[in-house]
Amino acid sequence: MTDATPGFRDIGDLKGQAAVISGSTSGIGLALARAVATRGGDVVLNGLGDPAEIERTRAELAASTGVRVLYHPADMTQGDQIDDMVAYAACELGRLDILVNNAGIQHVEAVENFPTDQWEKIIAINLSSAFYATRAAIPHMKALGRGRIVNMASAHGLVASPFKSAYVAAKHGIIGFTKTVALELAQDNITCNAICPGFVHTPIVDKQIDDQARTRNMSREDVMKNVILGSQPTKRFVTTDELAGIFLYLVSDLGASANGASFSIDGGWTAQ
Ligand code: NAD
C-alpha cells in the first residue's frame, strides 16, 4: 500500500509547464526564472531595466535551456498592465501553472519623514500587484485543474525592523493575502504560499546598505556587519539557490499539501 498518487512528478520536473514571474529581470526573480527554465518549464519574465540588457537575458536563458522564454514589460503599479501580463502568459504559452509574485522595492526612512509617494509605491508593487496578478491567474489555473501561486514575502513579513514601515506593512499584508487565497482555492488543486527570505545579496539589498548608512550615519562596512548580517545568525547571506530549492518544492506535485504557509529561509533570523 502506498500513498503515492499515480501521475505524480518528482520535484524539479517542470516540462510542459508555464510560469509568469513578476520582477524577474534581476535578483531572486531571475534566479527562479532560471530554475523553471532549466527544469523544462516555459517562462514569462517581467521587470524594469535597460531593454537591451533584458533582451540579452531573455535570449541567453532561452538559448541555454531550449524552453520558451518571453518578456512582458508590465509596470507592477498598474493593475491593467498586470492583467495584460497574465493574459499574455496564458495565451502565448497556452497554459498557466505557476505565478510568482516577486517584484518588490524598498525605501528606508523614519516613519515621521517617510515620503508619501514611496509609501504608495511600495504598497502598490510589494502588495497590490500580487492581488491583481492572482485575480487574473485564477481562472487560467482553474481551467487547467491545478496551479501554484508563490508570493515572495520576507523575514519582514513576520518581524519588523525600524525605518522600513511601508515594506514591513506590505510584507505582513502579503502573508495575510497568501492565507486567504490558499483557503479560497484549497479544493481547486491550486496552492498559495509565501517564501520569507532573510537577506540575499541582490540589487535591492545593495541599495539598502547605502540607505541604512545614510539614515544611521554609519559606514557601508558597519551596516553590512552589524545591521544587515547582524540579524542573520548564520552571518552570511541567503543564496538564490537556497530559495530556488524551496520554490521547486512548492511548485511540485509533492508540495500539494503545503498551502497558506510562510516558509522562513533566513538562516534562523526569525527564530530569535
Ligand atoms: P531586485 O531589486 O534584484 O529585484 C526586484 C525586481 O522587481 C526587479 O526585476 C525589478 O525590475 C522589479 N521591479 C521593481 N519595480 C517594478 C515595477 N514597478 N514593475 C515591475 N517590476 C518591478 O531585488 P530582489 O532582492 O531580487 O527582490 C525580489 C523580491 O524578494 C522582492 O519582493 C523583495 O522584497 C524580496 N526579498 C528580498 C530579500 C533580499 O535580501 N534581497 C529579502 C527578502 C525578500
Coordinates of C-alpha atoms and ligand atoms in Angstrom, one line a residue:
M1 CA 0.0 0.0 0.0
T2 CA 1.4 3.4 -1.0
D3 CA 0.0 6.9 -0.8
A4 CA 1.8 8.0 -3.9
T5 CA -0.7 9.4 -6.3
P6 CA -0.4 8.0 -9.9
G7 CA 1.0 10.6 -12.2
F8 CA 2.9 12.4 -9.6
R9 CA 6.1 14.0 -10.9
D10 CA 9.3 14.5 -8.9
I11 CA 10.5 17.8 -7.6
G12 CA 12.2 19.7 -10.4
D13 CA 10.4 18.3 -13.4
L14 CA 8.6 21.2 -14.9
K15 CA 8.5 20.0 -18.5
G16 CA 5.4 21.4 -20.3
Q17 CA 4.5 23.8 -17.5
A18 CA 4.2 27.6 -17.8
A19 CA 5.2 30.2 -15.3
V20 CA 5.0 34.0 -15.0
I21 CA 7.3 35.7 -12.5
S22 CA 7.0 39.4 -11.7
G23 CA 10.2 41.3 -11.1
S24 CA 12.4 38.7 -12.8
T25 CA 14.8 40.9 -14.6
S26 CA 17.3 40.6 -11.7
G27 CA 18.0 39.1 -8.3
I28 CA 15.7 36.4 -6.8
G29 CA 13.1 36.6 -9.6
L30 CA 15.7 35.9 -12.3
A31 CA 17.1 33.0 -10.3
L32 CA 13.6 31.5 -10.0
A33 CA 13.0 32.0 -13.7
R34 CA 16.3 30.2 -14.4
A35 CA 15.2 27.4 -12.0
V36 CA 12.0 27.0 -14.0
A37 CA 13.7 27.1 -17.4
T38 CA 16.5 24.8 -16.6
R39 CA 13.9 22.2 -15.5
G40 CA 11.9 22.4 -18.7
G41 CA 9.2 25.0 -17.9
D42 CA 8.4 27.9 -20.2
V43 CA 8.5 31.3 -18.5
V44 CA 7.4 34.9 -18.9
L45 CA 9.9 37.4 -17.5
N46 CA 8.9 40.8 -16.2
G47 CA 10.6 43.7 -14.6
L48 CA 12.3 47.0 -15.2
G49 CA 15.7 47.7 -16.7
D50 CA 17.6 48.6 -19.8
P51 CA 15.6 47.0 -22.8
A52 CA 18.8 45.7 -24.5
E53 CA 20.0 44.1 -21.3
I54 CA 16.6 42.5 -20.7
E55 CA 16.6 41.1 -24.2
R56 CA 20.1 39.7 -23.7
T57 CA 19.0 38.0 -20.5
R58 CA 15.8 36.6 -22.2
A59 CA 17.7 35.3 -25.3
E60 CA 20.5 33.8 -23.2
L61 CA 18.0 31.9 -21.0
A62 CA 16.1 30.7 -23.9
A63 CA 19.2 29.5 -25.8
S64 CA 20.8 27.8 -22.8
T65 CA 17.6 25.9 -21.8
G66 CA 15.7 25.3 -25.0
V67 CA 12.4 26.4 -23.5
R68 CA 10.3 29.4 -24.4
V69 CA 11.3 32.5 -22.5
L70 CA 9.2 35.6 -23.1
Y71 CA 9.2 39.1 -21.6
H72 CA 6.3 41.3 -20.6
P73 CA 7.0 44.9 -19.5
A74 CA 4.1 45.4 -17.1
D75 CA 4.6 48.1 -14.5
M76 CA 3.6 46.5 -11.2
T77 CA 2.0 49.7 -10.1
Q78 CA -0.6 49.4 -12.9
G79 CA -3.4 46.9 -12.5
D80 CA -4.4 46.9 -16.2
Q81 CA -0.8 46.1 -17.2
I82 CA -0.7 43.3 -14.7
D83 CA -3.9 41.8 -16.1
D84 CA -2.4 42.1 -19.6
M85 CA 0.8 40.3 -18.4
V86 CA -1.1 37.3 -17.0
A87 CA -3.3 37.1 -20.1
Y88 CA -0.2 37.3 -22.4
A89 CA 1.5 34.5 -20.4
A90 CA -1.6 32.2 -20.6
C91 CA -2.2 33.0 -24.3
E92 CA 1.4 32.8 -25.6
L93 CA 2.4 29.7 -23.5
G94 CA -1.0 28.1 -23.9
R95 CA -1.5 27.5 -20.1
L96 CA -0.5 28.9 -16.7
D97 CA 0.7 26.6 -14.0
I98 CA 2.9 28.9 -11.8
L99 CA 2.5 32.5 -10.8
V100 CA 5.3 34.1 -8.7
N101 CA 4.5 37.5 -7.2
N102 CA 8.1 38.6 -6.6
A103 CA 8.5 42.2 -7.7
G104 CA 9.5 44.4 -4.8
I105 CA 11.2 47.7 -3.8
Q106 CA 12.4 49.2 -0.6
H107 CA 12.7 52.6 1.0
V108 CA 14.5 53.1 4.3
E109 CA 13.4 56.2 6.3
A110 CA 12.0 57.0 9.7
V111 CA 8.2 56.9 9.6
E112 CA 7.8 60.6 10.6
N113 CA 9.8 61.6 7.4
F114 CA 8.6 58.8 5.2
P115 CA 7.6 60.2 1.7
T116 CA 4.0 59.6 0.7
D117 CA 4.9 58.7 -2.8
Q118 CA 7.3 56.0 -1.6
W119 CA 4.7 54.6 0.8
E120 CA 2.1 54.4 -2.1
K121 CA 4.7 52.8 -4.5
I122 CA 5.8 50.2 -2.0
I123 CA 2.3 49.1 -1.2
A124 CA 1.4 49.0 -4.9
I125 CA 4.4 47.0 -6.0
N126 CA 5.0 44.8 -3.0
L127 CA 1.4 44.1 -2.1
S128 CA -1.4 45.2 -4.5
S129 CA 0.4 43.8 -7.6
A130 CA 0.0 40.3 -6.1
F131 CA -3.7 40.9 -5.8
Y132 CA -4.1 41.9 -9.5
A133 CA -1.9 39.1 -10.8
T134 CA -3.5 36.4 -8.6
R135 CA -7.0 37.5 -9.5
A136 CA -6.1 37.4 -13.2
A137 CA -4.3 34.0 -12.9
I138 CA -7.0 32.0 -11.0
P139 CA -9.4 31.4 -14.0
H140 CA -6.5 30.0 -16.1
M141 CA -5.4 27.8 -13.2
K142 CA -9.0 26.6 -12.6
A143 CA -9.3 25.8 -16.3
L144 CA -6.1 23.7 -16.1
G145 CA -7.2 21.9 -12.9
R146 CA -4.1 22.8 -11.0
G147 CA -2.0 25.9 -10.0
R148 CA 0.8 27.1 -7.9
I149 CA 1.0 30.7 -6.5
V150 CA 4.2 31.7 -4.7
N151 CA 4.4 35.1 -3.1
M152 CA 7.9 36.4 -2.3
A153 CA 7.4 37.9 1.2
S154 CA 10.3 38.4 3.5
A155 CA 11.5 37.9 7.1
H156 CA 10.0 41.3 7.3
G157 CA 6.6 39.7 6.7
L158 CA 7.0 38.1 10.2
V159 CA 9.0 40.6 12.2
A160 CA 9.8 44.3 11.8
S161 CA 12.9 46.5 11.7
P162 CA 13.0 50.2 12.2
F163 CA 12.9 52.6 9.2
K164 CA 11.0 50.1 6.9
S165 CA 7.4 50.9 7.7
A166 CA 6.0 50.5 4.2
Y167 CA 8.0 47.4 3.4
V168 CA 7.1 45.7 6.6
A169 CA 3.4 46.6 6.3
A170 CA 3.3 45.3 2.7
K171 CA 5.2 42.1 3.6
H172 CA 2.9 41.4 6.6
G173 CA 0.0 42.1 4.2
I174 CA 1.2 39.6 1.6
I175 CA 1.2 36.9 4.2
G176 CA -2.4 37.6 5.1
F177 CA -3.3 37.6 1.4
T178 CA -1.5 34.3 0.9
K179 CA -3.5 32.6 3.7
T180 CA -6.8 34.0 2.3
V181 CA -6.1 32.8 -1.3
A182 CA -5.0 29.4 0.0
L183 CA -8.3 28.9 1.8
E184 CA -10.4 30.1 -1.1
L185 CA -8.7 27.7 -3.6
A186 CA -7.9 24.7 -1.4
Q187 CA -10.3 22.4 -3.2
D188 CA -9.2 23.5 -6.7
N189 CA -5.8 21.9 -6.6
I190 CA -4.3 25.4 -6.5
T191 CA -1.9 26.3 -3.7
C192 CA -0.7 29.6 -2.5
N193 CA 2.3 30.0 -0.2
A194 CA 4.8 32.6 0.8
I195 CA 8.6 32.4 1.0
C196 CA 10.2 34.6 3.7
P197 CA 13.9 35.1 2.8
G198 CA 16.4 36.7 5.1
F199 CA 19.0 38.9 3.4
V200 CA 20.0 37.9 -0.1
H201 CA 22.8 39.9 -1.8
T202 CA 20.8 41.4 -4.7
P203 CA 20.5 44.9 -6.0
I204 CA 17.6 45.7 -3.6
V205 CA 19.9 45.0 -0.6
D206 CA 22.9 46.8 -2.1
K207 CA 20.8 49.9 -2.3
Q208 CA 19.7 49.4 1.3
I209 CA 23.3 49.3 2.5
D210 CA 23.7 52.8 1.1
D211 CA 20.3 54.0 2.6
Q212 CA 21.0 52.5 6.0
A213 CA 24.4 54.0 6.1
R214 CA 22.8 57.4 5.4
T215 CA 19.9 57.0 7.9
R216 CA 22.1 55.6 10.7
N217 CA 25.1 57.7 9.9
M218 CA 27.3 54.6 9.7
S219 CA 29.9 53.3 7.1
R220 CA 28.8 50.7 4.5
E221 CA 31.1 48.1 6.1
D222 CA 29.5 48.7 9.6
V223 CA 26.0 48.4 8.0
M224 CA 26.9 45.1 6.4
K225 CA 28.4 43.6 9.5
N226 CA 26.2 45.0 12.3
V227 CA 22.8 45.9 10.6
I228 CA 22.3 43.6 7.6
L229 CA 24.0 40.4 8.8
G230 CA 23.5 41.4 12.5
S231 CA 20.1 39.9 12.4
Q232 CA 21.1 36.8 10.5
P233 CA 22.5 34.1 12.9
T234 CA 24.4 32.3 10.1
K235 CA 26.3 35.6 9.5
R236 CA 26.1 35.0 5.7
F237 CA 23.6 36.0 3.0
V238 CA 20.9 33.5 1.9
T239 CA 21.7 32.4 -1.6
T240 CA 19.3 32.4 -4.5
D241 CA 19.9 28.7 -5.0
E242 CA 18.6 28.1 -1.5
L243 CA 15.4 30.0 -2.4
A244 CA 15.1 28.0 -5.7
G245 CA 15.1 24.9 -3.5
I246 CA 12.0 25.7 -1.5
F247 CA 10.4 27.2 -4.6
L248 CA 10.8 24.0 -6.6
Y249 CA 9.3 22.0 -3.7
L250 CA 6.3 24.3 -3.5
V251 CA 5.5 24.2 -7.2
S252 CA 6.0 20.4 -7.4
D253 CA 3.2 17.8 -7.1
L254 CA 4.8 16.8 -3.8
G255 CA 4.1 20.3 -2.5
A256 CA 0.4 19.9 -2.9
S257 CA -0.4 19.9 0.8
A258 CA 1.8 23.0 1.6
N259 CA -0.9 25.7 1.5
G260 CA -1.3 29.1 3.1
A261 CA 2.1 28.7 4.7
S262 CA 5.1 31.0 5.1
F263 CA 8.5 29.4 4.7
S264 CA 11.3 31.1 6.5
I265 CA 14.6 30.8 4.6
D266 CA 16.5 33.2 6.8
G267 CA 19.4 31.4 8.5
G268 CA 17.5 31.5 11.8
W269 CA 16.7 35.2 11.9
T270 CA 13.0 34.8 12.9
A271 CA 13.8 32.0 15.4
Q272 CA 15.2 34.7 17.7
Ligands
NAD1 P1 15.9 43.1 -7.1 O1 15.9 44.6 -6.9 O2 17.1 42.4 -7.6 O3 14.7 42.7 -8.0 C1 13.4 43.4 -7.9 C2 12.7 43.1 -9.2 O4 11.5 43.8 -9.2 C3 13.5 43.6 -10.5 O5 13.3 42.8 -11.5 C4 12.8 45.0 -10.7 O6 12.9 45.4 -12.1 C5 11.4 44.6 -10.4 N1 10.5 45.8 -10.2 C6 10.7 46.8 -9.4 N2 9.7 47.7 -9.6 C7 8.9 47.2 -10.5 C8 7.7 47.7 -11.2 N3 7.2 48.9 -10.9 N4 7.2 46.9 -12.1 C9 7.8 45.7 -12.5 N5 8.9 45.2 -11.9 C10 9.4 46.0 -10.9 O7 15.6 42.6 -5.6 P2 15.4 41.1 -5.1 O8 16.2 41.0 -3.9 O9 15.6 40.1 -6.1 O10 13.9 41.1 -4.6 C11 12.9 40.3 -5.1 C12 11.8 40.1 -4.1 O11 12.4 39.4 -2.9 C13 11.2 41.4 -3.5 O12 9.8 41.3 -3.3 C14 11.9 41.6 -2.2 O13 11.2 42.3 -1.3 C15 12.0 40.1 -1.8 N6 13.1 39.9 -0.7 C16 14.4 40.2 -1.0 C17 15.3 40.0 0.0 C18 16.8 40.3 -0.2 O14 17.5 40.3 0.8 N7 17.2 40.6 -1.4 C19 14.9 39.5 1.3 C20 13.6 39.2 1.5 C21 12.6 39.4 0.4

